[in-house]
mmCIF file of C-alpha atoms and ligand atoms in Angstrom:
data_model
loop_
_atom_site.group_PDB
_atom_site.id
_atom_site.type_symbol
_atom_site.label_atom_id
_atom_site.label_comp_id
_atom_site.label_asym_id
_atom_site.label_seq_id
_atom_site.Cartn_x
_atom_site.Cartn_y
_atom_site.Cartn_z
ATOM 1 C CA UNK C 1024 116.191 85.531 88.639
ATOM 2 C CA UNK C 1025 119.147 87.841 89.135
ATOM 3 C CA UNK C 1026 118.946 89.707 85.879
ATOM 4 C CA UNK C 1027 117.902 93.309 86.115
ATOM 5 C CA UNK C 1028 116.271 93.157 82.686
ATOM 6 C CA UNK C 1029 113.984 90.281 83.726
ATOM 7 C CA UNK C 1030 112.850 92.251 86.769
ATOM 8 C CA UNK C 1031 112.244 95.387 84.755
ATOM 9 C CA UNK C 1032 109.953 93.263 82.511
ATOM 10 C CA UNK C 1033 108.242 91.735 85.568
ATOM 11 C CA UNK C 1034 107.733 95.282 86.949
ATOM 12 C CA UNK C 1035 106.214 96.584 83.705
ATOM 13 C CA UNK C 1036 103.907 93.532 83.500
ATOM 14 C CA UNK C 1037 102.729 93.916 87.104
ATOM 15 C CA UNK C 1038 102.137 97.606 86.522
ATOM 16 C CA UNK C 1039 100.113 96.860 83.362
ATOM 17 C CA UNK C 1040 97.931 94.222 85.072
ATOM 18 C CA UNK C 1041 97.206 96.541 88.071
ATOM 19 C CA UNK C 1042 96.451 99.483 85.789
ATOM 20 C CA UNK C 1043 94.042 97.299 83.785
ATOM 21 C CA UNK C 1044 92.354 96.226 87.074
ATOM 22 C CA UNK C 1045 92.147 99.838 88.152
ATOM 23 C CA UNK C 1046 90.441 100.870 84.872
ATOM 24 C CA UNK C 1047 87.951 97.972 85.222
ATOM 25 C CA UNK C 1048 87.056 99.150 88.763
ATOM 26 C CA UNK C 1049 86.744 102.756 87.620
ATOM 27 C CA UNK C 1050 84.526 101.760 84.763
ATOM 28 C CA UNK C 1051 82.218 99.871 87.027
ATOM 29 C CA UNK C 1052 78.947 99.125 85.369
ATOM 30 C CA UNK C 1053 76.104 101.425 84.462
ATOM 31 C CA UNK C 1054 73.419 98.850 85.092
ATOM 32 C CA UNK C 1055 71.191 98.813 88.134
ATOM 33 C CA UNK C 1056 71.777 101.811 90.441
ATOM 34 C CA UNK C 1057 70.801 100.305 93.780
ATOM 35 C CA UNK C 1058 72.568 101.668 96.799
ATOM 36 C CA UNK C 1059 73.230 99.344 99.755
ATOM 37 C CA UNK C 1060 74.128 100.862 103.065
ATOM 38 C CA UNK C 1061 75.967 98.699 105.566
ATOM 39 C CA UNK C 1062 76.636 99.621 109.190
ATOM 40 C CA UNK C 1063 78.804 97.311 111.303
ATOM 41 C CA UNK C 1064 78.657 94.700 108.488
ATOM 42 C CA UNK C 1065 74.794 94.612 108.491
ATOM 43 C CA UNK C 1066 72.755 95.782 105.481
ATOM 44 C CA UNK C 1067 70.657 98.531 107.044
ATOM 45 C CA UNK C 1068 69.062 100.047 103.961
ATOM 46 C CA UNK C 1069 68.672 99.514 100.224
ATOM 47 C CA UNK C 1070 67.707 102.378 97.897
ATOM 48 C CA UNK C 1071 66.920 102.183 94.225
ATOM 49 C CA UNK C 1072 68.555 105.421 93.100
ATOM 50 C CA UNK C 1073 66.719 105.537 89.772
ATOM 51 C CA UNK C 1074 63.410 105.747 91.627
ATOM 52 C CA UNK C 1075 64.380 108.814 93.758
ATOM 53 C CA UNK C 1076 62.001 111.679 92.865
ATOM 54 C CA UNK C 1077 62.843 114.261 95.481
ATOM 55 C CA UNK C 1078 66.308 114.584 97.173
ATOM 56 C CA UNK C 1079 66.249 113.592 100.820
ATOM 57 C CA UNK C 1080 68.585 112.887 103.733
ATOM 58 C CA UNK C 1081 68.593 110.461 106.617
ATOM 59 C CA UNK C 1082 70.920 109.546 109.392
ATOM 60 C CA UNK C 1083 72.673 106.297 110.269
ATOM 61 C CA UNK C 1084 73.986 105.839 113.816
ATOM 62 C CA UNK C 1085 77.579 104.737 114.222
ATOM 63 C CA UNK C 1086 80.272 104.485 116.900
ATOM 64 C CA UNK C 1087 81.949 107.770 115.736
ATOM 65 C CA UNK C 1088 78.899 110.001 115.764
ATOM 66 C CA UNK C 1089 77.094 108.538 112.793
ATOM 67 C CA UNK C 1090 76.609 109.791 109.236
ATOM 68 C CA UNK C 1091 74.025 111.848 107.374
ATOM 69 C CA UNK C 1092 73.384 110.380 103.976
ATOM 70 C CA UNK C 1093 71.957 112.397 101.093
ATOM 71 C CA UNK C 1094 70.182 110.829 98.166
ATOM 72 C CA UNK C 1095 69.264 112.344 94.789
ATOM 73 C CA UNK C 1096 68.132 110.815 91.568
ATOM 74 C CA UNK C 1097 70.837 108.428 90.521
ATOM 75 C CA UNK C 1098 73.419 109.304 93.174
ATOM 76 C CA UNK C 1099 74.234 109.172 96.837
ATOM 77 C CA UNK C 1100 76.775 110.729 99.218
ATOM 78 C CA UNK C 1101 77.629 111.292 102.870
ATOM 79 C CA UNK C 1102 76.776 114.990 103.550
ATOM 80 C CA UNK C 1103 77.782 115.053 107.240
ATOM 81 C CA UNK C 1104 79.761 112.769 109.491
ATOM 82 C CA UNK C 1105 80.778 112.667 113.124
ATOM 83 C CA UNK C 1106 84.095 110.977 112.243
ATOM 84 C CA UNK C 1107 87.329 112.852 112.878
ATOM 85 C CA UNK C 1108 88.807 112.358 109.382
ATOM 86 C CA UNK C 1109 85.776 113.350 107.231
ATOM 87 C CA UNK C 1110 87.159 111.205 104.360
ATOM 88 C CA UNK C 1111 83.682 109.827 103.667
ATOM 89 C CA UNK C 1112 82.264 113.404 103.160
ATOM 90 C CA UNK C 1113 85.220 114.370 100.943
ATOM 91 C CA UNK C 1114 84.582 111.451 98.700
ATOM 92 C CA UNK C 1115 81.413 113.148 97.476
ATOM 93 C CA UNK C 1116 78.746 111.639 95.285
ATOM 94 C CA UNK C 1117 78.932 108.127 93.913
ATOM 95 C CA UNK C 1118 76.512 106.954 91.199
ATOM 96 C CA UNK C 1119 77.679 103.558 90.010
ATOM 97 C CA UNK C 1120 80.791 101.476 89.810
ATOM 98 C CA UNK C 1121 82.445 99.332 92.325
ATOM 99 C CA UNK C 1122 84.249 101.833 94.527
ATOM 100 C CA UNK C 1123 82.229 102.215 97.664
ATOM 101 C CA UNK C 1124 82.058 105.079 100.181
ATOM 102 C CA UNK C 1125 83.682 103.922 103.380
ATOM 103 C CA UNK C 1126 83.602 105.579 106.797
ATOM 104 C CA UNK C 1127 85.810 103.376 108.859
ATOM 105 C CA UNK C 1128 85.281 105.139 112.243
ATOM 106 C CA UNK C 1129 81.519 104.628 111.871
ATOM 107 C CA UNK C 1130 81.838 101.201 110.290
ATOM 108 C CA UNK C 1131 79.708 102.523 107.405
ATOM 109 C CA UNK C 1132 79.887 101.349 103.784
ATOM 110 C CA UNK C 1133 77.739 102.574 100.905
ATOM 111 C CA UNK C 1134 77.883 100.523 97.766
ATOM 112 C CA UNK C 1135 76.098 101.188 94.519
ATOM 113 C CA UNK C 1136 75.516 98.572 91.889
ATOM 114 C CA UNK C 1137 75.377 94.808 92.055
ATOM 115 C CA UNK C 1138 73.587 92.732 94.602
ATOM 116 C CA UNK C 1139 75.219 91.612 97.770
ATOM 117 C CA UNK C 1140 75.456 88.021 96.447
ATOM 118 C CA UNK C 1141 77.719 89.254 93.639
ATOM 119 C CA UNK C 1142 80.174 90.644 96.119
ATOM 120 C CA UNK C 1143 80.242 93.998 94.384
ATOM 121 C CA UNK C 1144 83.156 92.964 92.203
ATOM 122 C CA UNK C 1145 81.169 91.056 89.637
ATOM 123 C CA UNK C 1146 80.095 92.501 86.346
ATOM 124 C CA UNK C 1147 83.222 94.604 85.785
ATOM 125 C CA UNK C 1148 83.473 93.125 82.280
ATOM 126 C CA UNK C 1149 80.073 94.570 81.326
ATOM 127 C CA UNK J 333 119.558 88.249 122.424
ATOM 128 C CA UNK J 334 123.016 89.718 121.764
ATOM 129 C CA UNK J 335 123.846 92.880 123.602
ATOM 130 C CA UNK J 336 124.467 95.855 121.350
ATOM 131 C CA UNK J 337 127.296 98.259 121.550
ATOM 132 C CA UNK J 338 126.389 101.860 122.174
ATOM 133 C CA UNK J 339 127.395 102.613 118.647
ATOM 134 C CA UNK J 340 125.074 99.963 117.234
ATOM 135 C CA UNK J 341 122.219 100.978 119.500
ATOM 136 C CA UNK J 342 122.629 104.586 118.325
ATOM 137 C CA UNK J 343 122.494 103.430 114.750
ATOM 138 C CA UNK J 344 119.301 101.510 115.350
ATOM 139 C CA UNK J 345 117.781 104.464 117.157
ATOM 140 C CA UNK J 346 118.628 106.769 114.254
ATOM 141 C CA UNK J 347 117.142 104.374 111.748
ATOM 142 C CA UNK J 348 113.915 104.143 113.853
ATOM 143 C CA UNK J 349 113.785 107.947 114.089
ATOM 144 C CA UNK J 350 114.110 108.200 110.278
ATOM 145 C CA UNK J 351 111.391 105.653 109.748
ATOM 146 C CA UNK J 352 109.114 107.388 112.256
ATOM 147 C CA UNK J 353 109.692 110.760 110.626
ATOM 148 C CA UNK J 354 108.787 109.344 107.209
ATOM 149 C CA UNK J 355 105.727 107.661 108.770
ATOM 150 C CA UNK J 356 104.464 110.879 110.361
ATOM 151 C CA UNK J 357 105.064 112.987 107.237
ATOM 152 C CA UNK J 358 103.226 110.327 105.162
ATOM 153 C CA UNK J 359 100.214 110.585 107.468
ATOM 154 C CA UNK J 360 99.826 114.228 106.434
ATOM 155 C CA UNK J 361 99.630 113.303 102.703
ATOM 156 C CA UNK J 362 96.146 113.147 101.140
ATOM 157 C CA UNK J 363 94.802 109.533 101.261
ATOM 158 C CA UNK J 364 94.879 107.410 98.158
ATOM 159 C CA UNK J 365 91.749 105.518 99.077
ATOM 160 C CA UNK J 366 88.999 106.775 101.413
ATOM 161 C CA UNK J 367 90.131 104.306 104.065
ATOM 162 C CA UNK J 368 91.955 106.053 106.850
ATOM 163 C CA UNK J 369 94.982 104.147 107.954
ATOM 164 C CA UNK J 370 95.941 102.932 104.490
ATOM 165 C CA UNK J 371 99.325 104.333 103.502
ATOM 166 C CA UNK J 372 101.721 104.393 100.576
ATOM 167 C CA UNK J 373 104.246 102.636 102.790
ATOM 168 C CA UNK J 374 107.096 105.025 102.346
ATOM 169 C CA UNK J 375 108.503 104.110 105.780
ATOM 170 C CA UNK J 376 109.171 100.601 104.371
ATOM 171 C CA UNK J 377 112.282 102.012 102.703
ATOM 172 C CA UNK J 378 113.897 101.835 106.143
ATOM 173 C CA UNK J 379 112.807 98.209 106.501
ATOM 174 C CA UNK J 380 114.328 97.216 103.164
ATOM 175 C CA UNK J 381 117.517 99.211 103.857
ATOM 176 C CA UNK J 382 117.847 97.679 107.359
ATOM 177 C CA UNK J 383 117.355 94.111 106.119
ATOM 178 C CA UNK J 384 120.174 94.589 103.606
ATOM 179 C CA UNK J 385 122.462 96.549 105.871
ATOM 180 C CA UNK J 386 121.899 94.918 109.249
ATOM 181 C CA UNK J 387 120.160 91.617 108.629
ATOM 182 C CA UNK J 388 116.638 90.367 109.491
ATOM 183 C CA UNK J 389 116.879 90.542 113.316
ATOM 184 C CA UNK J 390 117.826 94.144 113.727
ATOM 185 C CA UNK J 391 115.554 95.205 110.834
ATOM 186 C CA UNK J 392 112.653 93.554 112.710
ATOM 187 C CA UNK J 393 113.525 95.525 115.861
ATOM 188 C CA UNK J 394 113.578 98.841 113.989
ATOM 189 C CA UNK J 395 110.278 97.937 112.320
ATOM 190 C CA UNK J 396 108.485 97.072 115.560
ATOM 191 C CA UNK J 397 109.806 100.191 117.336
ATOM 192 C CA UNK J 398 108.541 102.301 114.400
ATOM 193 C CA UNK J 399 105.071 100.693 114.337
ATOM 194 C CA UNK J 400 104.518 100.922 118.118
ATOM 195 C CA UNK J 401 105.743 104.572 118.358
ATOM 196 C CA UNK J 402 103.966 105.559 115.163
ATOM 197 C CA UNK J 403 100.679 104.210 116.399
ATOM 198 C CA UNK J 404 101.093 106.278 119.595
ATOM 199 C CA UNK J 405 101.286 109.373 117.411
ATOM 200 C CA UNK J 406 98.481 108.493 115.085
ATOM 201 C CA UNK J 407 96.115 106.537 117.301
ATOM 202 C CA UNK J 408 92.909 104.860 116.172
ATOM 203 C CA UNK J 409 93.181 101.851 113.964
ATOM 204 C CA UNK J 410 96.661 102.737 112.733
ATOM 205 C CA UNK J 411 98.281 100.039 114.803
ATOM 206 C CA UNK J 412 96.488 97.272 112.875
ATOM 207 C CA UNK J 413 97.135 98.784 109.436
ATOM 208 C CA UNK J 414 100.798 99.421 110.308
ATOM 209 C CA UNK J 415 101.320 95.974 111.676
ATOM 210 C CA UNK J 416 99.693 94.353 108.671
ATOM 211 C CA UNK J 417 101.462 96.441 106.072
ATOM 212 C CA UNK J 418 104.824 96.598 107.825
ATOM 213 C CA UNK J 419 104.953 92.870 108.633
ATOM 214 C CA UNK J 420 103.887 91.767 105.124
ATOM 215 C CA UNK J 421 106.544 94.003 103.621
ATOM 216 C CA UNK J 422 109.130 92.696 106.120
ATOM 217 C CA UNK J 423 108.350 89.004 105.436
ATOM 218 C CA UNK J 424 108.485 89.487 101.669
ATOM 219 C CA UNK J 425 111.762 91.324 101.936
ATOM 220 C CA UNK J 426 113.148 88.493 104.045
ATOM 221 C CA UNK J 427 112.005 85.909 101.486
ATOM 222 C CA UNK J 428 113.665 87.739 98.580
ATOM 223 C CA UNK J 429 116.705 89.712 99.752
ATOM 224 C CA UNK J 430 119.232 86.855 99.558
ATOM 225 C CA UNK J 431 117.641 85.572 96.370
ATOM 226 C CA UNK J 432 117.886 88.844 94.516
ATOM 227 C CA UNK J 433 121.023 90.421 96.022
ATOM 228 C CA UNK J 434 122.217 93.951 96.311
ATOM 229 C CA UNK J 435 121.753 94.854 92.634
ATOM 230 C CA UNK J 436 118.024 94.206 92.795
ATOM 231 C CA UNK J 437 117.184 96.016 96.084
ATOM 232 C CA UNK J 438 114.564 97.930 94.080
ATOM 233 C CA UNK J 439 112.776 94.758 93.040
ATOM 234 C CA UNK J 440 112.750 93.543 96.675
ATOM 235 C CA UNK J 441 111.346 96.840 97.658
ATOM 236 C CA UNK J 442 108.629 96.768 94.988
ATOM 237 C CA UNK J 443 107.513 93.285 96.010
ATOM 238 C CA UNK J 444 107.553 94.387 99.651
ATOM 239 C CA UNK J 445 105.449 97.419 98.813
ATOM 240 C CA UNK J 446 102.901 95.273 97.027
ATOM 241 C CA UNK J 447 102.725 92.943 100.066
ATOM 242 C CA UNK J 448 102.250 96.042 102.227
ATOM 243 C CA UNK J 449 99.188 97.063 100.091
ATOM 244 C CA UNK J 450 97.693 93.540 100.215
ATOM 245 C CA UNK J 451 98.151 93.403 104.003
ATOM 246 C CA UNK J 452 96.459 96.719 104.546
ATOM 247 C CA UNK J 453 93.506 95.890 102.256
ATOM 248 C CA UNK J 454 93.063 92.604 104.142
ATOM 249 C CA UNK J 455 92.846 94.542 107.413
ATOM 250 C CA UNK J 456 90.345 96.962 105.829
ATOM 251 C CA UNK J 457 88.211 94.085 104.626
ATOM 252 C CA UNK J 458 88.355 92.521 108.057
ATOM 253 C CA UNK J 459 87.501 95.806 109.876
ATOM 254 C CA UNK J 460 84.702 96.914 107.597
ATOM 255 C CA UNK J 461 83.543 93.326 106.993
ATOM 256 C CA UNK J 462 82.957 94.344 103.348
ATOM 257 C CA UNK J 463 84.814 92.473 100.619
ATOM 258 C CA UNK J 464 84.038 95.284 98.144
ATOM 259 C CA UNK J 465 86.760 97.397 99.839
ATOM 260 C CA UNK J 466 89.190 95.129 97.897
ATOM 261 C CA UNK J 467 88.193 97.225 94.808
ATOM 262 C CA UNK J 468 90.815 99.604 96.019
ATOM 263 C CA UNK J 469 93.569 97.045 95.681
ATOM 264 C CA UNK J 470 94.477 97.778 91.974
ATOM 265 C CA UNK J 471 95.056 101.501 92.543
ATOM 266 C CA UNK J 472 96.976 100.773 95.761
ATOM 267 C CA UNK J 473 99.104 98.225 93.932
ATOM 268 C CA UNK J 474 99.876 100.745 91.122
ATOM 269 C CA UNK J 475 100.979 103.243 93.731
ATOM 270 C CA UNK J 476 102.839 100.524 95.623
ATOM 271 C CA UNK J 477 104.797 99.444 92.557
ATOM 272 C CA UNK J 478 105.794 103.027 91.724
ATOM 273 C CA UNK J 479 106.760 104.072 95.201
ATOM 274 C CA UNK J 480 108.305 100.684 95.955
ATOM 275 C CA UNK J 481 110.669 100.934 92.962
ATOM 276 C CA UNK J 482 111.459 104.532 93.844
ATOM 277 C CA UNK J 483 112.185 104.019 97.582
ATOM 278 C CA UNK J 484 114.048 100.762 96.611
ATOM 279 C CA UNK J 485 116.353 102.688 94.343
ATOM 280 C CA UNK J 486 116.967 105.199 97.149
ATOM 281 C CA UNK J 487 117.767 102.310 99.538
ATOM 282 C CA UNK J 488 120.069 100.803 96.917
ATOM 283 C CA UNK J 489 121.869 104.051 96.515
ATOM 284 C CA UNK J 490 122.287 104.481 100.218
ATOM 285 C CA UNK J 491 123.531 100.911 100.655
ATOM 286 C CA UNK J 492 126.267 101.524 98.125
ATOM 287 C CA UNK J 493 127.335 104.843 99.672
ATOM 288 C CA UNK J 494 126.776 104.745 103.439
ATOM 289 C CA UNK J 495 129.472 103.193 105.624
ATOM 290 C CA UNK J 496 128.159 100.104 107.379
ATOM 291 C CA UNK J 497 128.276 99.886 111.175
ATOM 292 C CA UNK J 498 130.511 97.205 112.705
ATOM 293 C CA UNK J 499 129.198 93.740 113.725
ATOM 294 C CA UNK J 500 126.919 93.654 116.751
ATOM 295 C CA UNK J 501 128.533 93.706 120.248
ATOM 296 C CA UNK J 502 131.774 95.135 119.047
ATOM 297 C CA UNK J 503 133.066 98.432 117.803
ATOM 298 C CA UNK J 504 133.551 101.731 119.633
ATOM 299 C CA UNK J 505 131.864 102.778 122.796
HETATM 300 ZN ZN1 LIG F 1374 83.751 109.251 107.877
#
């Protein structure tokens, strides 16, 4: 346990495992493009992004001024937000994959891909 | 609790100030994940240093002072994220510092940084009530390993160079 070489090996292994996990998450899956919008932990809206003909926007209320969500064919983003940090707006469009848009002040989460039952982390091998 | 000498108290205050400064500067860096409150955990370098230089008790004091003061500056949910990240890092450092010893401070720091990431993601999952937020864990762990090793090497260097303060309750006025 005290050998520096052992710990360098452990470090490299940990780094490799986490990098692999990161790549899997980034890869996501290109399957169904259904967006789920959660506010305060409740599913408030589900949109099949592949069926969107005309771009449109709608608002979701939240404790920090709410969010305006914009939808186009195959992708979704937060276009305006009342939150002080605007991190959700800066994240831009998401189309698929596992990484959700999160607006913590508004308790808003937008997730594209798998069903709720799959927990959003399933299917990364696909 | 033991009473501290003025010298020791000053030392702890300076460490807290250093940790606070790192914490505030870190808050200005662009976020790694779109979850406000989640940090690299650079201020944990002071925790690791303090555990090795001063022992668990005083390191804990410095950590709590930094978290409470830092949350005053930052506001919002910062307190929960800082508490979760800081305490996870602190506990892992406590569990490993005697085991690994002064030549492996960087390994302690790396494990502490990973614990910091896990703690913060756990809070994010709890606050957003969305398990999918855990998808950010791999990228945070990658950054945690890199920054943990780097800050750990810094702490290791400082530990070998800086003079230690005297034992608590004694020393100069
Ligand atoms: Zn936001």
